[in-house]
Short mmCIF file of C-alpha atoms in Angstrom, two decimals:
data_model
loop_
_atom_site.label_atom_id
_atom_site.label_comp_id
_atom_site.label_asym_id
_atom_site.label_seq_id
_atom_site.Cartn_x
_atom_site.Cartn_y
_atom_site.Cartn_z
CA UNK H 1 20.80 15.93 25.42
CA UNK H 2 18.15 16.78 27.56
CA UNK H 3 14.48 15.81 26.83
CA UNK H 4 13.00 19.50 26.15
CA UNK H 5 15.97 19.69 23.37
CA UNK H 6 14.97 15.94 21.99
CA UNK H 7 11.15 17.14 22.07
CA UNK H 8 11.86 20.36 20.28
CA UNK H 9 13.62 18.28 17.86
CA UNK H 10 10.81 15.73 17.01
CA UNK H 11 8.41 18.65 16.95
CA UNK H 12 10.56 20.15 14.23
CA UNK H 13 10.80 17.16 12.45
CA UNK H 14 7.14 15.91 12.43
CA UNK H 15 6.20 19.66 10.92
CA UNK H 16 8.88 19.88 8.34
CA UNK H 17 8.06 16.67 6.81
CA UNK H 18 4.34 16.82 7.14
CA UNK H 19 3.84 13.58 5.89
CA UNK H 20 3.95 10.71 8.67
CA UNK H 21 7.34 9.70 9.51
CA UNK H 22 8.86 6.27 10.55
CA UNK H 23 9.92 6.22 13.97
CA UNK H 24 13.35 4.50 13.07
CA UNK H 25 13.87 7.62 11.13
CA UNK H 26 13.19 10.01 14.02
CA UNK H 27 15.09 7.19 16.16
CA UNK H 28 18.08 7.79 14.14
CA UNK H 29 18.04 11.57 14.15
CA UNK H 30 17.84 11.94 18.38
CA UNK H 31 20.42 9.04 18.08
CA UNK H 32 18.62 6.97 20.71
CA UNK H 33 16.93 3.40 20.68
CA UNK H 34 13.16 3.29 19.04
CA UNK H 35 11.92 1.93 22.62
CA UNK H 36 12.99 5.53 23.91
CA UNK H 37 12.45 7.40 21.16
CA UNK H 38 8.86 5.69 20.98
CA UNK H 39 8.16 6.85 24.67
CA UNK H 40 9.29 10.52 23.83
CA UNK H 41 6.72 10.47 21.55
CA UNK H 42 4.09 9.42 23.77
CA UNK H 43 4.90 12.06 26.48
CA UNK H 44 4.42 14.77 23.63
CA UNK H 45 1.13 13.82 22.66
CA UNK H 46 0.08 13.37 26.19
CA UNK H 47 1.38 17.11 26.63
CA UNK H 48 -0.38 18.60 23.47
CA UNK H 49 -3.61 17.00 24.88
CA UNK H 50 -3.03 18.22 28.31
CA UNK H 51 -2.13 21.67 27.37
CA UNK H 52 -4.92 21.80 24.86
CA UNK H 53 -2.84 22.33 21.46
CA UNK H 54 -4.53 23.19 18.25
CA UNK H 55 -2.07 20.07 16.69
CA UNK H 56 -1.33 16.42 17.95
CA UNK H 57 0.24 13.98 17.24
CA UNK H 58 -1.18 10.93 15.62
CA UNK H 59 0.38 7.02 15.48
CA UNK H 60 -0.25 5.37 12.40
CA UNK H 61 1.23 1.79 12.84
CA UNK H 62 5.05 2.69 13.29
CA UNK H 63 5.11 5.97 12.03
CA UNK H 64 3.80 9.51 13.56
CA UNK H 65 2.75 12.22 11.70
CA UNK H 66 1.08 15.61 12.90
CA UNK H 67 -2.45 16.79 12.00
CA UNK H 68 -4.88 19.24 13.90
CA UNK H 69 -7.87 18.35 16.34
CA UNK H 70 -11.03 17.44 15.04
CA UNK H 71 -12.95 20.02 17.24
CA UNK H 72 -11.27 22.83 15.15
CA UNK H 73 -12.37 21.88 11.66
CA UNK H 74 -15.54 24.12 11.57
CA UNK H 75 -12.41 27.30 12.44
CA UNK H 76 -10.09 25.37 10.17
CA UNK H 77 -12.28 25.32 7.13
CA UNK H 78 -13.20 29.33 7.37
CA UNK H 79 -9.48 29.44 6.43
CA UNK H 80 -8.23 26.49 4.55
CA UNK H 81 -9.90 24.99 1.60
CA UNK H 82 -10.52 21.43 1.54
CA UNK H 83 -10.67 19.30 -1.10
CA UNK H 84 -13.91 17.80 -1.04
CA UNK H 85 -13.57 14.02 0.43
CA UNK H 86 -14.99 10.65 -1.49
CA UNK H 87 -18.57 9.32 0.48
CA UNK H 88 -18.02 5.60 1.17
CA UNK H 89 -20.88 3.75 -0.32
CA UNK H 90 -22.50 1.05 1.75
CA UNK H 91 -21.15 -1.17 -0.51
CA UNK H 92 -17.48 -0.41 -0.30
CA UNK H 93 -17.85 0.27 3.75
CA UNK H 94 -18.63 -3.51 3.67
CA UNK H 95 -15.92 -4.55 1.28
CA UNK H 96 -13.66 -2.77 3.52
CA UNK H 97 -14.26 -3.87 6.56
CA UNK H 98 -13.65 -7.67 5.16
CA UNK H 99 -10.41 -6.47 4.21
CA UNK H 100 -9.41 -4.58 7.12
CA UNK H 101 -10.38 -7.60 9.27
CA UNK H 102 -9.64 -10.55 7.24
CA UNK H 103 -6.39 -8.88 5.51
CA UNK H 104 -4.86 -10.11 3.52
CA UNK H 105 -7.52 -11.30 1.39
CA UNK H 106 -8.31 -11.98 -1.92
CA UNK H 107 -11.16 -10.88 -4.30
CA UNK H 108 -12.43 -14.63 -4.25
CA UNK H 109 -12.69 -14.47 -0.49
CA UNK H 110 -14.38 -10.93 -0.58
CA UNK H 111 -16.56 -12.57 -3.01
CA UNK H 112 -17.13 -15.79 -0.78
CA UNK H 113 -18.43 -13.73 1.90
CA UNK H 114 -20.52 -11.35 0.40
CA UNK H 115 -22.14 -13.68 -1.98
CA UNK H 116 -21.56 -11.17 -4.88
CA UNK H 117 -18.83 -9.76 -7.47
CA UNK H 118 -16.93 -7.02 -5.66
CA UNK H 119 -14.48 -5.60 -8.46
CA UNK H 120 -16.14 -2.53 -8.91
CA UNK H 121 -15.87 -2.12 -4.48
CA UNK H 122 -12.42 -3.22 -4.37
CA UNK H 123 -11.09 -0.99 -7.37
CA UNK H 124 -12.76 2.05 -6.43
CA UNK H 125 -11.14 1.15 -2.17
CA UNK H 126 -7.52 1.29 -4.03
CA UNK H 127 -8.69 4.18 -6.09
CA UNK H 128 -9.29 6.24 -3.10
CA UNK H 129 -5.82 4.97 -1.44
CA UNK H 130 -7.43 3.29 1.42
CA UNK H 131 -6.24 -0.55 -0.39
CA UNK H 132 -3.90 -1.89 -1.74
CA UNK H 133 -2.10 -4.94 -2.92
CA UNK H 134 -0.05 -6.49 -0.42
CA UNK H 135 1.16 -9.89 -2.25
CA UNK H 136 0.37 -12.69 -3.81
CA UNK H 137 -1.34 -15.98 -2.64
CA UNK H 138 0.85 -18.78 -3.36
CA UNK H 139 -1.78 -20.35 -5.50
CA UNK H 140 -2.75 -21.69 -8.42
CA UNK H 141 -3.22 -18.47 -10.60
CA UNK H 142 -1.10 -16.03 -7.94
CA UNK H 143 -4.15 -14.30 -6.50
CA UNK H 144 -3.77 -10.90 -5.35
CA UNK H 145 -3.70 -10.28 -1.84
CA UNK H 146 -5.62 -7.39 -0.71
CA UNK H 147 -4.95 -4.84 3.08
CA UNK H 148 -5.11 -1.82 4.10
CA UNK H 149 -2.86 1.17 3.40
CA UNK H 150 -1.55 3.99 6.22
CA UNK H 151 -4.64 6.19 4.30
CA UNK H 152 -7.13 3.88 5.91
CA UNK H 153 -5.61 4.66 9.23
CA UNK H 154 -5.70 7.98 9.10
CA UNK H 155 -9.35 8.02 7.63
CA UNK H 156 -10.75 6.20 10.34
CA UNK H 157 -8.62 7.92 12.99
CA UNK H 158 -7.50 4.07 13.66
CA UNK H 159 -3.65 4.09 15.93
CA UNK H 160 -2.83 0.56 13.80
CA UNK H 161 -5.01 -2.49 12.91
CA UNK H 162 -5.03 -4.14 16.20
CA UNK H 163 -6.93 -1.32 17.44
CA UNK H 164 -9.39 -1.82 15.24
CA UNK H 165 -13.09 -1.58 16.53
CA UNK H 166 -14.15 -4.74 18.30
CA UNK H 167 -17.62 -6.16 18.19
CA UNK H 168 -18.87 -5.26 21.43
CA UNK H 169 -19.54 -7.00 24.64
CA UNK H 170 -23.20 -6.92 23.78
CA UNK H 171 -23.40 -8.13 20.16
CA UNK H 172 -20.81 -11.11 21.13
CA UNK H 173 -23.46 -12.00 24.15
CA UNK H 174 -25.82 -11.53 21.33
CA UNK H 175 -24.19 -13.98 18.92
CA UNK H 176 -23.14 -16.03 21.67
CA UNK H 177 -26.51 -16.82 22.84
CA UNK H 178 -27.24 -17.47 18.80
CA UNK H 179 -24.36 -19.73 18.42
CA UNK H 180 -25.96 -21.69 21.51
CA UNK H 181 -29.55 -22.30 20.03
CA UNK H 182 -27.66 -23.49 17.52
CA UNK H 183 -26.74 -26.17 19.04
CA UNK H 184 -30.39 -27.27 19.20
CA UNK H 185 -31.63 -26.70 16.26
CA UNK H 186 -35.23 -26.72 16.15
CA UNK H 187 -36.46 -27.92 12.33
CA UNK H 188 -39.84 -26.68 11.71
CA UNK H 189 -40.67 -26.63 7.91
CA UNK R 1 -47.85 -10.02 -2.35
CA UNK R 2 -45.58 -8.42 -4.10
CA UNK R 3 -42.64 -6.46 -2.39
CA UNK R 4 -42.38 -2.83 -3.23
CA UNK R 5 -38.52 -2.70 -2.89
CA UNK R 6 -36.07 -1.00 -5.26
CA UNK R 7 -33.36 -3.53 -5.79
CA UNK R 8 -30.50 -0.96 -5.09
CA UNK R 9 -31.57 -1.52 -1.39
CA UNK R 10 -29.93 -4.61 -1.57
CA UNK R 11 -26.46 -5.49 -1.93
CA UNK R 12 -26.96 -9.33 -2.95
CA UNK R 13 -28.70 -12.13 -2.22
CA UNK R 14 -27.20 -12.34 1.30
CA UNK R 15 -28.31 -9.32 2.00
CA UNK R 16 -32.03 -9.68 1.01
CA UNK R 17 -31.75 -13.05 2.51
CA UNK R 18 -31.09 -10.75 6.11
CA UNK R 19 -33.62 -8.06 5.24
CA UNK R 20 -36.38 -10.84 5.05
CA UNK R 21 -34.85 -12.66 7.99
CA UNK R 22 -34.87 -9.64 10.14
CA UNK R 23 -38.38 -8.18 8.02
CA UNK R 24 -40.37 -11.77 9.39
CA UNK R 25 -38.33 -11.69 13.07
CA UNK R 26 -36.71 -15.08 12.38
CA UNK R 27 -34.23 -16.85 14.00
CA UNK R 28 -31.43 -17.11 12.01
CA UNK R 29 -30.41 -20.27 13.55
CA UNK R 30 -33.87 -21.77 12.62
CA UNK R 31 -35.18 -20.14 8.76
CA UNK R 32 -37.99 -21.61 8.11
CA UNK R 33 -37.06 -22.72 4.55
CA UNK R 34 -40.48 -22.61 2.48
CA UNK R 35 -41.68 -19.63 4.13
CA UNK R 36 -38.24 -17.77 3.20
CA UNK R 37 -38.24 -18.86 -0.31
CA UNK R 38 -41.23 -18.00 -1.26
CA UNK R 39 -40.73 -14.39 -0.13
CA UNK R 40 -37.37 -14.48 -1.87
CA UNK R 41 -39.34 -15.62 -5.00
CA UNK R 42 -41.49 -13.60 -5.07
CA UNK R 43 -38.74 -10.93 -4.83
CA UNK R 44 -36.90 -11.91 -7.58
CA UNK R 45 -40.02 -12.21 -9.94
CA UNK R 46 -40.51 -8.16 -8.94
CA UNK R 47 -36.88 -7.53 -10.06
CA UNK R 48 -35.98 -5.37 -12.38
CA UNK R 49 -34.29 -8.09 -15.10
CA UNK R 50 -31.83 -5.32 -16.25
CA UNK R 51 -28.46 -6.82 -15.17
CA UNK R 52 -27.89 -9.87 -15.72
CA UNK R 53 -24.86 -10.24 -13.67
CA UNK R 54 -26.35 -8.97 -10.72
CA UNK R 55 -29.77 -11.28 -11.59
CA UNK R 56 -27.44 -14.37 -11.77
CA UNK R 57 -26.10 -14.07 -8.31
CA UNK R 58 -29.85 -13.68 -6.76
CA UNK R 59 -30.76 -16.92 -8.59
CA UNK R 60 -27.99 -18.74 -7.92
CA UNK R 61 -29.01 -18.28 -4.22
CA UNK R 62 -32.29 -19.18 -5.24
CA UNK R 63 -31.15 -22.42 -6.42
CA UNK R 64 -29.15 -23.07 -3.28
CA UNK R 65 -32.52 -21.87 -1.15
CA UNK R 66 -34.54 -24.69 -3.49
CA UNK R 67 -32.04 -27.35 -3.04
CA UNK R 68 -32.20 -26.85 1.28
CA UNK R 69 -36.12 -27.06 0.66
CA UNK R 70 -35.83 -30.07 -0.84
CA UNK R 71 -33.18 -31.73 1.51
CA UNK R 72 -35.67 -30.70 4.28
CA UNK R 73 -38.18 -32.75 3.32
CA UNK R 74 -36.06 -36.03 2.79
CA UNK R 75 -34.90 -38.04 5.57
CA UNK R 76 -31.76 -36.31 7.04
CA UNK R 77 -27.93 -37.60 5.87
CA UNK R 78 -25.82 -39.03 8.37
CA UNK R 79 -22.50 -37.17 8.76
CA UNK R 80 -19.12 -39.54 10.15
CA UNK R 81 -20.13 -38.67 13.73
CA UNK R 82 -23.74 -40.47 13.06
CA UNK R 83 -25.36 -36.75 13.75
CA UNK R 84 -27.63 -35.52 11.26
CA UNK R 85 -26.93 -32.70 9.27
CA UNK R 86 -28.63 -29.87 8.80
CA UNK R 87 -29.14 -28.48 5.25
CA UNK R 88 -29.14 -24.94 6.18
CA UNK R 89 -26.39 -25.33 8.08
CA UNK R 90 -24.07 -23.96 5.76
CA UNK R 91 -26.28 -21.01 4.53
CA UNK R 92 -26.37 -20.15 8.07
CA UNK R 93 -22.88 -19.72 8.78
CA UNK R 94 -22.64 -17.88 5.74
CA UNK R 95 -25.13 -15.42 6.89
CA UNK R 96 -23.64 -15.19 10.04
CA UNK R 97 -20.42 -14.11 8.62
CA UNK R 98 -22.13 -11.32 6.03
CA UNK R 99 -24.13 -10.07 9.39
CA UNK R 100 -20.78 -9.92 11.22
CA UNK R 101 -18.96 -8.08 8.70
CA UNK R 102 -21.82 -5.88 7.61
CA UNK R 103 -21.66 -4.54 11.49
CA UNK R 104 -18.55 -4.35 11.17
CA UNK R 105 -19.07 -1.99 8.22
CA UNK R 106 -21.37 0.33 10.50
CA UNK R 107 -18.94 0.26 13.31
CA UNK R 108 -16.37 1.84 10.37
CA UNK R 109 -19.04 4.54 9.03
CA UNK R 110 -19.02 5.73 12.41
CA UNK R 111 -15.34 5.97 12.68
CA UNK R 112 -14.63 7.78 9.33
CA UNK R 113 -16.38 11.11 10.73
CA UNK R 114 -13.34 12.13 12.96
CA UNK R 115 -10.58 11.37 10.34
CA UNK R 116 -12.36 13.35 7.81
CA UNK R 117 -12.49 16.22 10.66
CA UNK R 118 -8.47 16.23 10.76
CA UNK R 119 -6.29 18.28 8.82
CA UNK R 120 -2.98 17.12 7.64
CA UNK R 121 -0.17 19.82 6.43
CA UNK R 122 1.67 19.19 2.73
CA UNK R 123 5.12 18.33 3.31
CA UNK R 124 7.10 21.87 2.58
CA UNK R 125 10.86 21.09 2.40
CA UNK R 126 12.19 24.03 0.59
CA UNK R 127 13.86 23.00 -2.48
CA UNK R 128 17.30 23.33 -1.80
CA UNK R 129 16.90 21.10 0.86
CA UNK R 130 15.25 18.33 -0.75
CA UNK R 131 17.38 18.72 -3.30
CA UNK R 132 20.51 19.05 -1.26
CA UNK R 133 23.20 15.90 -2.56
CA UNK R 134 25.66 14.90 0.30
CA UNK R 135 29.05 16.35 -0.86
CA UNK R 136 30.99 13.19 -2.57
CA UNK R 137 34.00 12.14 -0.64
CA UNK R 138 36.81 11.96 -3.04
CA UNK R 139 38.93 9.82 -0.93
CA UNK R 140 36.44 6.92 -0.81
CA UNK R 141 35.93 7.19 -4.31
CA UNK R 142 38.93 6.77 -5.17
CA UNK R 143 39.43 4.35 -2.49
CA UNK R 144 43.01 2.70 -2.96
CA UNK R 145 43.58 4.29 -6.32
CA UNK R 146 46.31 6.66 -6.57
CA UNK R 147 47.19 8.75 -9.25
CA UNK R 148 50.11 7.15 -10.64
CA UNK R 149 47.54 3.54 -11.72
CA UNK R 150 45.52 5.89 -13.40
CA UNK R 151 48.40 7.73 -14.87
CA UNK R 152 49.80 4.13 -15.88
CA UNK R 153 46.42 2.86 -17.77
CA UNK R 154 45.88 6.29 -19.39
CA UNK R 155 50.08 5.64 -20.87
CA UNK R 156 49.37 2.04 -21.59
CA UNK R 157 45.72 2.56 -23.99
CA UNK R 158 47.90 5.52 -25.47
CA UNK R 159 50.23 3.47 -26.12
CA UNK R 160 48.00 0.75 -27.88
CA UNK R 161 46.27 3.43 -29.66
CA UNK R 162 49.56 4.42 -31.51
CA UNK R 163 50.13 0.71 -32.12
CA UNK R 164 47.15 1.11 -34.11
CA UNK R 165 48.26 3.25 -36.30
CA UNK R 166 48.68 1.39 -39.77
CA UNK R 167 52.24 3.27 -40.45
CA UNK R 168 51.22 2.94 -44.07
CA UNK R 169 47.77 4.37 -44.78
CA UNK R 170 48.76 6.74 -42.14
CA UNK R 171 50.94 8.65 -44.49
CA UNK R 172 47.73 9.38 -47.02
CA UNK R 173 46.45 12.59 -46.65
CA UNK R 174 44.56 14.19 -43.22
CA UNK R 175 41.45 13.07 -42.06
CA UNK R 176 39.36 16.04 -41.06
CA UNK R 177 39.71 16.18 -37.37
CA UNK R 178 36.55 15.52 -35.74
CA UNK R 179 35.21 17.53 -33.05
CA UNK R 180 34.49 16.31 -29.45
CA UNK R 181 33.32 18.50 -26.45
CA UNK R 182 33.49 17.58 -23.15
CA UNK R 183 29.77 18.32 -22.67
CA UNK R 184 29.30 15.15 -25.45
CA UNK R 185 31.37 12.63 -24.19
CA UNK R 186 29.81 13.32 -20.88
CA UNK R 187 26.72 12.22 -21.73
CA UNK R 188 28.04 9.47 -23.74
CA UNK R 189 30.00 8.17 -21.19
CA UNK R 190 26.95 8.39 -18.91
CA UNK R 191 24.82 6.43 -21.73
CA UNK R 192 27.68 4.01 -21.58
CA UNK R 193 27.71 3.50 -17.52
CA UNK R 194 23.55 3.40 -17.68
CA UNK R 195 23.62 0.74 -19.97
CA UNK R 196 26.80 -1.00 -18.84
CA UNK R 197 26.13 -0.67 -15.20
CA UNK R 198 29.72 -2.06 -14.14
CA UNK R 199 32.49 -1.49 -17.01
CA UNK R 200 36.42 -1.53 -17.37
CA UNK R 201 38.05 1.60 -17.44
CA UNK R 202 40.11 0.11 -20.15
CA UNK R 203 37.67 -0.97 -22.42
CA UNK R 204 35.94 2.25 -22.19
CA UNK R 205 39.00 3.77 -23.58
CA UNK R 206 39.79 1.14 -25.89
CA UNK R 207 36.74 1.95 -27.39
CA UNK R 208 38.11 5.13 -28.37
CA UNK R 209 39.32 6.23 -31.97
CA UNK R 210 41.48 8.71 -31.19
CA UNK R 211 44.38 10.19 -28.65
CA UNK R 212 41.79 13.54 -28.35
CA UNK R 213 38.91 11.19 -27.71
CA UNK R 214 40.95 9.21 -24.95
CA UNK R 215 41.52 12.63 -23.38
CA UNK R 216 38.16 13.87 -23.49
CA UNK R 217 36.69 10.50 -22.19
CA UNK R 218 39.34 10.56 -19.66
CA UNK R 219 38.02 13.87 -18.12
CA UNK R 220 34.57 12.96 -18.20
CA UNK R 221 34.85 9.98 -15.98
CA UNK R 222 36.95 12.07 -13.61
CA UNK R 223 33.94 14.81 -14.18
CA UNK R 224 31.09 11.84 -13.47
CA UNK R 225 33.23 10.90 -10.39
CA UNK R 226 33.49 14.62 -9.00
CA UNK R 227 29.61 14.51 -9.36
CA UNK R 228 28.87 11.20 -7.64
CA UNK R 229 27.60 9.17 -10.98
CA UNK R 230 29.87 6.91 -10.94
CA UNK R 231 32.24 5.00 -8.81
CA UNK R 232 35.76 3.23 -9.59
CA UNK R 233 37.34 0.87 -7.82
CA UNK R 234 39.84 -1.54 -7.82
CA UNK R 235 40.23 -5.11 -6.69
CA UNK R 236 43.94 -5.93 -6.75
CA UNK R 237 47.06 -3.81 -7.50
CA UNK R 238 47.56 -3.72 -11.33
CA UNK R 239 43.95 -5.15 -11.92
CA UNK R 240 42.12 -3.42 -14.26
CA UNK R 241 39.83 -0.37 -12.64
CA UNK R 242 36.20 -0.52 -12.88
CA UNK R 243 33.88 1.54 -13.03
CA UNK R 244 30.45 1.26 -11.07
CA UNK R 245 27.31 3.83 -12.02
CA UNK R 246 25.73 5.20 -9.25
CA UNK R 247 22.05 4.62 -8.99
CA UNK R 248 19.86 7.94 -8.63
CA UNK R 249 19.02 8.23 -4.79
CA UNK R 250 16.08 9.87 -5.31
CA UNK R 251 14.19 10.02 -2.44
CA UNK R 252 10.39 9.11 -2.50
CA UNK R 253 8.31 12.51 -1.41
CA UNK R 254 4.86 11.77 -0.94
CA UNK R 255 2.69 14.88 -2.58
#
């Protein structure tokens, strides 16, 4: 089959379902390998952003699913309600971010780091879908492990968790140069 | 002095213990113990002494601030590599971490803005298409099961059935015929699969009290099989068939 046909079909597929779709899924409709399938995939959303489309397409780990450009939200919400989205507290941003970068974690070791209780953060983060449980610690007591679901991808317009924000170049400089006082540690009481 | 701060600002005591680090420009690498505690004293002495839970966590720290004052002032321990430790070091990597994390939490309130910005569309599979059940292929159910086995178990538990018969107190008067649709047995042999999961085709029928109820029973497994519930097969020639329920495929859609 030629690629416009394989496109077409994708294109189809990614609107019908609506919801994101695995790419071994898509793989096995086109009938071709993930690797090629994956690179399909790739070409469209470099098209849609060349031609200027109102949709693209977004990666969410291994899985694509279709959603509109940011820039057209003020158009988007003369026309489509909606529903109103939960404000992130300071405290749960922080909660968060330990999980997202220290996944999987559990409550004790939210806890450990931010030197207070954090049930209240961490129920209200799976309340809103953006973590979940992803196993158990094999550990006296079987503590829950905590990570992040596909929700928090989307949210935070994140492609999977290795692209994750970085610290960057400046603040590791920063800390760098901290870490190296350190190492002479001047003790004035 | 006392410090006109609501304690809301504050998430815990690692994060006052920042505020006043940053407040008094210090070095994290080098808090100057006393001058830190007091501050964080006098803190807690303004706080509000509502919640306990949330007081006990900003003492505890206070404790563990006390105890690094007082290590300061004695003559340093000795660690294995004959360096001397440093009682704040361990409040100081602690801090480090909460500082690296609590960026880390800005870098992510930046970040939300554009997903909230996106619009996502409802999955819309018309309903005869979700609900759309693969036609079942007879031949595979019935695999290597030809008509004449099943003709040859349905003869043999007839058979048995009429062995049953007490020749005797089967010359007393008639027992009222009872009733049995085909819509009732179906369900009850579809109670019987659920709860049996894998079953004998035999003792299914054995189970039966009558010829009529054989029958019936007999149609609604072919029935079940039409519709894909349930699944016979057989392992050797002559073995007895057995039936197999079908789980519900139903496929997860995400509202």
């Amino acid at each position: 089959m030629e690629i416009k046909r394989l496109e077409s079909i994708i294109e189809a597929i990614l609107f019908t379902m609506g919801d994101s779709v695995e790419i071994e899924k898509i793989a096995s409709v086109i009938e071709h390998d993930v690797a090629t399938t994956r690179k399909l995939i790739h070409n469209m959303m470099d098209k849609y952003e060349e031609e200027d489309r109102g949709v693209r397409i977004i990666e969410l780990e291994n899985s694509y699913q279709m959603c509109t450009k940011t820039e057209l939200y003020e158009y988007l919400i003369r026309v489509a309600k909606q529903p109103k989205k939960y404000v992130l507290t300071d405290v749960m941003l922080e909660t968060l971010a330990i999980i997202a970068y220290k996944q999987p974690v559990t409550r004790l070791e939210i806890e450990k780091i931010r030197g207070v209780k954090s049930d209240h953060a961490v129920n209200k983060l799976i309340e809103y879908d953006l973590v979940c449980e992803v196993g158990r610690l094999d550990a006296p007591g079987r503590p829950i492990l905590f990570g992040t679901t596909e929700e928090f991808l989307r949210r935070f317009s994140v492609h999977s968790l290795d692209d994750l924000p970085g610290i960057d170049e400046e603040r590791i400089e920063m800390f760098k140069e901290e870490a190296e006082d350190e190492a002479q540690l001047k003790l004035d009481i | 002095m006392g410090i006109p701060v609501k304690l809301q600002v504050f998430e815990g005591p690692l994060d006052l213990l920042l505020h006043l680090i940053d407040k008094n420009k210090i070095d994290i690498y080098d808090i100057p113990i006393v001058e830190i505690t007091n501050q964080y004293m006098e803190y807690i002495h303004a706080m509000d002494r509502e919640d306990l839970n949330v007081m006990s966590e900003f003492l505890l720290m206070a404790a563990t601030l006390l105890d690094i004052k007082c290590r300061m002032l004695l003559p340093r321990e000795v660690n294995e590599e004959g360096e001397e430790e440093d009682p704040r070091r361990e409040l100081v990597e602690q801090l480090l971490q909460y500082k690296m994390y609590k960026y880390m939490s800005y870098e992510l309130r930046d970040r939300q803005i554009d997903g909230q910005r996106m619009m996502y569309k409802a999955s819309t599979i018309p309903k005869e298409v979700q609900e759309y059940v693969e036609p079942v292929d007879l031949d595979m159910l019935l695999t290597d099961l030809s008509l004449g086995k099943l003709n040859r178990i349905f003869r043999d538990v007839m058979k048995r059935q009429t062995d049953k018969i007490d020749p005797i107190r089967s010359k007393y008067g008639k027992i009222e015929k009872e009733e049995v649709t085909l819509p009732e047995k179906l369900l009850y042999v579809e109670e019987y699969a659920k709860v049996h999961r894998n079953f004998s085709f035999r003792d299914l029928l054995e189970r039966q009290s009558s010829k009529f109820q054989v029958i019936v029973t007999f149609l609604a497994i072919l029935e079940l099989m039409k519709v894909g519930k349930i699944q016979i097969y057989q392992e050797h020639t002559f073995d007895d068939i057995l039936i197999t329920a079908i789980e519900d495929s139903e496929e997860k859609h995400g509202n």
